[in-house]
PDB file of C-alpha atoms in Angstrom:
ATOM      1  CA  UNK A  23      78.669  87.721-133.214  1.00  0.00           C
ATOM      2  CA  UNK A  24      75.776  90.179-131.716  1.00  0.00           C
ATOM      3  CA  UNK A  25      73.680  92.402-133.651  1.00  0.00           C
ATOM      4  CA  UNK A  26      70.654  94.299-133.222  1.00  0.00           C
ATOM      5  CA  UNK A  27      67.327  94.030-135.084  1.00  0.00           C
ATOM      6  CA  UNK A  28      67.337  96.812-137.550  1.00  0.00           C
ATOM      7  CA  UNK A  29      65.823  98.499-140.811  1.00  0.00           C
ATOM      8  CA  UNK A  30      67.460  98.412-144.152  1.00  0.00           C
ATOM      9  CA  UNK A  31      70.570 100.810-144.154  1.00  0.00           C
ATOM     10  CA  UNK A  32      70.839 101.033-140.287  1.00  0.00           C
ATOM     11  CA  UNK A  33      74.150 100.317-138.970  1.00  0.00           C
ATOM     12  CA  UNK A  34      74.541  97.124-137.204  1.00  0.00           C
ATOM     13  CA  UNK A  35      76.725  96.747-133.985  1.00  0.00           C
ATOM     14  CA  UNK A  36      79.087  93.658-133.717  1.00  0.00           C
ATOM     15  CA  UNK A  37      81.283  93.790-130.690  1.00  0.00           C
ATOM     16  CA  UNK A  38      84.086  91.577-132.336  1.00  0.00           C
ATOM     17  CA  UNK A  39      84.014  94.101-135.005  1.00  0.00           C
ATOM     18  CA  UNK A  40      83.063  97.414-133.771  1.00  0.00           C
ATOM     19  CA  UNK A  41      84.153  97.242-130.040  1.00  0.00           C
ATOM     20  CA  UNK A  42      87.318  95.190-129.086  1.00  0.00           C
ATOM     21  CA  UNK A  43      88.979  98.423-127.737  1.00  0.00           C
ATOM     22  CA  UNK A  44      86.253  99.183-125.662  1.00  0.00           C
ATOM     23  CA  UNK A  45      85.900  95.545-124.261  1.00  0.00           C
ATOM     24  CA  UNK A  46      89.795  95.772-123.810  1.00  0.00           C
ATOM     25  CA  UNK A  47      89.454  99.142-121.875  1.00  0.00           C
ATOM     26  CA  UNK A  48      87.291  97.798-119.240  1.00  0.00           C
ATOM     27  CA  UNK A  49      88.667  94.040-119.044  1.00  0.00           C
ATOM     28  CA  UNK A  50      92.655  94.443-119.956  1.00  0.00           C
ATOM     29  CA  UNK A  51      93.070  90.854-118.676  1.00  0.00           C
ATOM     30  CA  UNK A  52      90.230  89.354-120.497  1.00  0.00           C
ATOM     31  CA  UNK A  53      90.337  85.820-122.147  1.00  0.00           C
ATOM     32  CA  UNK A  54      88.913  86.079-125.847  1.00  0.00           C
ATOM     33  CA  UNK A  55      87.712  82.742-127.391  1.00  0.00           C
ATOM     34  CA  UNK A  56      87.638  82.753-130.847  1.00  0.00           C
ATOM     35  CA  UNK A  57      85.747  79.734-132.438  1.00  0.00           C
ATOM     36  CA  UNK A  58      86.682  79.332-136.003  1.00  0.00           C
ATOM     37  CA  UNK A  59      85.769  77.065-138.843  1.00  0.00           C
ATOM     38  CA  UNK A  60      86.380  76.219-142.476  1.00  0.00           C
ATOM     39  CA  UNK A  61      85.347  79.173-144.491  1.00  0.00           C
ATOM     40  CA  UNK A  62      82.914  77.450-146.733  1.00  0.00           C
ATOM     41  CA  UNK A  63      81.497  75.617-143.770  1.00  0.00           C
ATOM     42  CA  UNK A  64      80.637  78.954-142.154  1.00  0.00           C
ATOM     43  CA  UNK A  65      79.284  80.510-145.104  1.00  0.00           C
ATOM     44  CA  UNK A  66      76.844  77.331-145.538  1.00  0.00           C
ATOM     45  CA  UNK A  67      75.925  77.481-142.096  1.00  0.00           C
ATOM     46  CA  UNK A  68      75.406  81.282-142.030  1.00  0.00           C
ATOM     47  CA  UNK A  69      72.956  80.965-145.115  1.00  0.00           C
ATOM     48  CA  UNK A  70      71.314  78.066-143.451  1.00  0.00           C
ATOM     49  CA  UNK A  71      70.842  79.257-139.901  1.00  0.00           C
ATOM     50  CA  UNK A  72      67.101  80.293-138.890  1.00  0.00           C
ATOM     51  CA  UNK A  73      66.020  79.606-142.692  1.00  0.00           C
ATOM     52  CA  UNK A  74      68.472  81.979-143.790  1.00  0.00           C
ATOM     53  CA  UNK A  75      67.154  85.036-141.811  1.00  0.00           C
ATOM     54  CA  UNK A  76      70.652  85.871-140.128  1.00  0.00           C
ATOM     55  CA  UNK A  77      72.272  85.830-143.692  1.00  0.00           C
ATOM     56  CA  UNK A  78      69.201  88.260-145.029  1.00  0.00           C
ATOM     57  CA  UNK A  79      69.699  90.576-141.997  1.00  0.00           C
ATOM     58  CA  UNK A  80      73.563  90.775-142.237  1.00  0.00           C
ATOM     59  CA  UNK A  81      73.173  91.532-145.993  1.00  0.00           C
ATOM     60  CA  UNK A  82      71.044  94.334-145.000  1.00  0.00           C
ATOM     61  CA  UNK A  83      73.366  95.562-142.288  1.00  0.00           C
ATOM     62  CA  UNK A  84      75.312  98.541-142.816  1.00  0.00           C
ATOM     63  CA  UNK A  85      77.990  97.604-140.526  1.00  0.00           C
ATOM     64  CA  UNK A  86      81.810  98.402-140.795  1.00  0.00           C
ATOM     65  CA  UNK A  87      83.769  95.848-143.040  1.00  0.00           C
ATOM     66  CA  UNK A  88      80.627  93.995-143.915  1.00  0.00           C
ATOM     67  CA  UNK A  89      80.038  92.916-147.401  1.00  0.00           C
ATOM     68  CA  UNK A  90      77.130  94.731-148.893  1.00  0.00           C
ATOM     69  CA  UNK A  91      73.943  93.293-150.122  1.00  0.00           C
ATOM     70  CA  UNK A  92      74.960  92.742-153.638  1.00  0.00           C
ATOM     71  CA  UNK A  93      78.321  90.930-152.425  1.00  0.00           C
ATOM     72  CA  UNK A  94      79.466  87.518-153.951  1.00  0.00           C
ATOM     73  CA  UNK A  95      80.230  84.631-151.802  1.00  0.00           C
ATOM     74  CA  UNK A  96      84.031  85.276-151.994  1.00  0.00           C
ATOM     75  CA  UNK A  97      83.207  88.731-150.433  1.00  0.00           C
ATOM     76  CA  UNK A  98      81.685  86.919-147.445  1.00  0.00           C
ATOM     77  CA  UNK A  99      84.661  84.534-147.267  1.00  0.00           C
ATOM     78  CA  UNK A 100      87.097  87.481-147.146  1.00  0.00           C
ATOM     79  CA  UNK A 101      85.212  88.977-144.402  1.00  0.00           C
ATOM     80  CA  UNK A 102      85.161  85.983-142.206  1.00  0.00           C
ATOM     81  CA  UNK A 103      89.007  85.436-142.740  1.00  0.00           C
ATOM     82  CA  UNK A 104      89.614  89.152-142.264  1.00  0.00           C
ATOM     83  CA  UNK A 105      87.450  88.982-138.920  1.00  0.00           C
ATOM     84  CA  UNK A 106      89.434  86.064-137.659  1.00  0.00           C
ATOM     85  CA  UNK A 107      92.640  87.354-138.520  1.00  0.00           C
ATOM     86  CA  UNK A 108      91.679  91.064-136.971  1.00  0.00           C
ATOM     87  CA  UNK A 109      90.723  89.499-133.543  1.00  0.00           C
ATOM     88  CA  UNK A 110      93.933  87.290-133.440  1.00  0.00           C
ATOM     89  CA  UNK A 111      96.014  90.325-134.251  1.00  0.00           C
ATOM     90  CA  UNK A 112      94.251  92.566-131.570  1.00  0.00           C
ATOM     91  CA  UNK A 113      95.308  89.909-128.939  1.00  0.00           C
ATOM     92  CA  UNK A 114      98.834  89.727-130.199  1.00  0.00           C
ATOM     93  CA  UNK A 115      98.808  93.768-129.819  1.00  0.00           C
ATOM     94  CA  UNK A 116      97.130  93.656-126.353  1.00  0.00           C
ATOM     95  CA  UNK A 117      99.552  91.186-124.449  1.00  0.00           C
ATOM     96  CA  UNK A 118      97.715  91.165-121.217  1.00  0.00           C
ATOM     97  CA  UNK A 119      94.791  89.467-123.109  1.00  0.00           C
ATOM     98  CA  UNK A 120      94.703  85.761-123.192  1.00  0.00           C
ATOM     99  CA  UNK A 121      93.455  84.430-126.591  1.00  0.00           C
ATOM    100  CA  UNK A 122      92.027  81.053-127.261  1.00  0.00           C
ATOM    101  CA  UNK A 123      91.331  79.976-130.883  1.00  0.00           C
ATOM    102  CA  UNK A 124      89.586  76.400-131.477  1.00  0.00           C
ATOM    103  CA  UNK A 125      87.915  74.959-134.366  1.00  0.00           C
ATOM    104  CA  UNK A 126      84.062  74.176-133.980  1.00  0.00           C
ATOM    105  CA  UNK A 127      84.336  70.991-135.784  1.00  0.00           C
ATOM    106  CA  UNK A 128      87.572  69.425-134.167  1.00  0.00           C
ATOM    107  CA  UNK A 129      86.990  66.625-131.766  1.00  0.00           C
ATOM    108  CA  UNK A 130      89.527  67.962-129.491  1.00  0.00           C
ATOM    109  CA  UNK A 131      87.832  71.571-128.946  1.00  0.00           C
ATOM    110  CA  UNK A 132      86.259  70.826-125.766  1.00  0.00           C
ATOM    111  CA  UNK A 133      89.544  69.291-124.198  1.00  0.00           C
ATOM    112  CA  UNK A 134      91.570  72.404-125.397  1.00  0.00           C
ATOM    113  CA  UNK A 135      88.946  74.621-123.803  1.00  0.00           C
ATOM    114  CA  UNK A 136      89.028  72.612-120.511  1.00  0.00           C
ATOM    115  CA  UNK A 137      92.847  72.616-120.498  1.00  0.00           C
ATOM    116  CA  UNK A 138      92.965  76.444-121.148  1.00  0.00           C
ATOM    117  CA  UNK A 139      90.172  77.896-118.725  1.00  0.00           C
ATOM    118  CA  UNK A 140      89.681  75.315-116.382  1.00  0.00           C
ATOM    119  CA  UNK A 141      85.951  74.546-117.305  1.00  0.00           C
ATOM    120  CA  UNK A 142      85.229  70.880-117.593  1.00  0.00           C
ATOM    121  CA  UNK A 143      85.008  69.736-121.239  1.00  0.00           C
ATOM    122  CA  UNK A 144      81.467  68.376-120.835  1.00  0.00           C
ATOM    123  CA  UNK A 145      80.202  72.016-120.391  1.00  0.00           C
ATOM    124  CA  UNK A 146      81.636  72.821-123.870  1.00  0.00           C
ATOM    125  CA  UNK A 147      79.004  71.304-126.185  1.00  0.00           C
ATOM    126  CA  UNK A 148      78.172  71.564-129.794  1.00  0.00           C
ATOM    127  CA  UNK A 149      74.738  73.033-130.076  1.00  0.00           C
ATOM    128  CA  UNK A 150      72.415  73.915-133.012  1.00  0.00           C
ATOM    129  CA  UNK A 151      70.194  76.714-131.426  1.00  0.00           C
ATOM    130  CA  UNK A 152      67.848  76.683-134.376  1.00  0.00           C
ATOM    131  CA  UNK A 153      67.068  73.089-133.699  1.00  0.00           C
ATOM    132  CA  UNK A 154      67.207  73.413-129.817  1.00  0.00           C
ATOM    133  CA  UNK A 155      69.320  70.355-129.776  1.00  0.00           C
ATOM    134  CA  UNK A 156      72.765  69.555-128.614  1.00  0.00           C
ATOM    135  CA  UNK A 157      75.177  66.828-129.458  1.00  0.00           C
ATOM    136  CA  UNK A 158      73.800  64.130-126.913  1.00  0.00           C
ATOM    137  CA  UNK A 159      70.337  64.279-128.551  1.00  0.00           C
ATOM    138  CA  UNK A 160      71.591  64.377-131.898  1.00  0.00           C
ATOM    139  CA  UNK A 161      73.990  61.383-131.422  1.00  0.00           C
ATOM    140  CA  UNK A 162      71.090  59.468-130.457  1.00  0.00           C
ATOM    141  CA  UNK A 163      68.675  60.438-133.051  1.00  0.00           C
ATOM    142  CA  UNK A 164      70.745  61.325-136.189  1.00  0.00           C
ATOM    143  CA  UNK A 165      74.262  59.647-135.772  1.00  0.00           C
ATOM    144  CA  UNK A 166      75.423  56.059-135.441  1.00  0.00           C
ATOM    145  CA  UNK A 167      77.302  55.603-132.288  1.00  0.00           C
ATOM    146  CA  UNK A 168      79.267  52.444-130.843  1.00  0.00           C
ATOM    147  CA  UNK A 169      79.470  52.074-127.063  1.00  0.00           C
ATOM    148  CA  UNK A 170      83.039  51.387-125.888  1.00  0.00           C
ATOM    149  CA  UNK A 171      82.355  49.046-122.877  1.00  0.00           C
ATOM    150  CA  UNK A 172      85.723  49.373-121.139  1.00  0.00           C
ATOM    151  CA  UNK A 173      85.619  53.096-120.923  1.00  0.00           C
ATOM    152  CA  UNK A 174      81.896  53.951-121.304  1.00  0.00           C
ATOM    153  CA  UNK A 175      82.591  56.525-124.044  1.00  0.00           C
ATOM    154  CA  UNK A 176      80.517  57.054-127.164  1.00  0.00           C
ATOM    155  CA  UNK A 177      82.443  57.209-130.276  1.00  0.00           C
ATOM    156  CA  UNK A 178      81.266  58.856-133.364  1.00  0.00           C
ATOM    157  CA  UNK A 179      81.250  56.927-136.561  1.00  0.00           C
ATOM    158  CA  UNK A 180      80.710  60.048-138.861  1.00  0.00           C
ATOM    159  CA  UNK A 181      83.785  62.078-139.599  1.00  0.00           C
ATOM    160  CA  UNK A 182      84.064  65.533-138.271  1.00  0.00           C
ATOM    161  CA  UNK A 183      85.864  67.965-140.627  1.00  0.00           C
ATOM    162  CA  UNK A 184      87.615  71.010-140.197  1.00  0.00           C
ATOM    163  CA  UNK A 185      91.158  72.881-139.948  1.00  0.00           C
ATOM    164  CA  UNK A 186      91.997  70.769-137.018  1.00  0.00           C
ATOM    165  CA  UNK A 187      94.079  73.593-135.039  1.00  0.00           C
ATOM    166  CA  UNK A 188      94.120  75.518-131.833  1.00  0.00           C
ATOM    167  CA  UNK A 189      96.063  78.450-130.794  1.00  0.00           C
ATOM    168  CA  UNK A 190      96.430  79.904-127.424  1.00  0.00           C
ATOM    169  CA  UNK A 191      98.087  83.221-127.122  1.00  0.00           C
ATOM    170  CA  UNK A 192      99.286  84.692-123.504  1.00  0.00           C
ATOM    171  CA  UNK A 193     100.989  87.713-123.090  1.00  0.00           C
ATOM    172  CA  UNK A 194     101.217  88.030-126.978  1.00  0.00           C
ATOM    173  CA  UNK A 195     103.041  84.657-127.432  1.00  0.00           C
ATOM    174  CA  UNK A 196     101.755  81.413-128.905  1.00  0.00           C
ATOM    175  CA  UNK A 197     102.087  78.987-126.056  1.00  0.00           C
ATOM    176  CA  UNK A 198     100.194  75.941-127.510  1.00  0.00           C
ATOM    177  CA  UNK A 199      99.182  74.671-130.990  1.00  0.00           C
ATOM    178  CA  UNK A 200      97.251  71.636-131.250  1.00  0.00           C
ATOM    179  CA  UNK A 201      96.767  69.686-134.499  1.00  0.00           C
ATOM    180  CA  UNK A 202      94.616  66.595-135.165  1.00  0.00           C
ATOM    181  CA  UNK A 203      95.550  64.192-137.691  1.00  0.00           C
TER     182      UNK A 203
END
């Protein structure tokens, strides 16, 4: 999501809401990566990000399809689900696009992204910009990890939650779906 600082009542601009058609016009063979998460988890993150300043700004936003400042939690849930469905349908309707949908909180996200883009999985990290820390630092500070001596891999002890799915659409057709049990 991108937006501009604005005064109350001014319209915000979100390319994924307001300009998919313009992106497509200039890049008809683009790859869209839609990173999704559980709706309640998304809303909690939205409210907590940067001491809730993002949520406050979005509530003041007069953007297309955005809930207004008096909206209830369920209105934000509906918006989030509408947005994800709208982006996916846009990709289906424009078969020259490649659409990759991955779950933010899945342990397989970086592998799915590597397999579908060719960019190594270690380049895809879960970051928390408001804390300026990425997973490696968080693991060493906040999470208990176990060293697997044979492979030298760290395994998280904490359980990650989420919807556990990935979708890849190419030429308007679903070509892969990964589900983690």
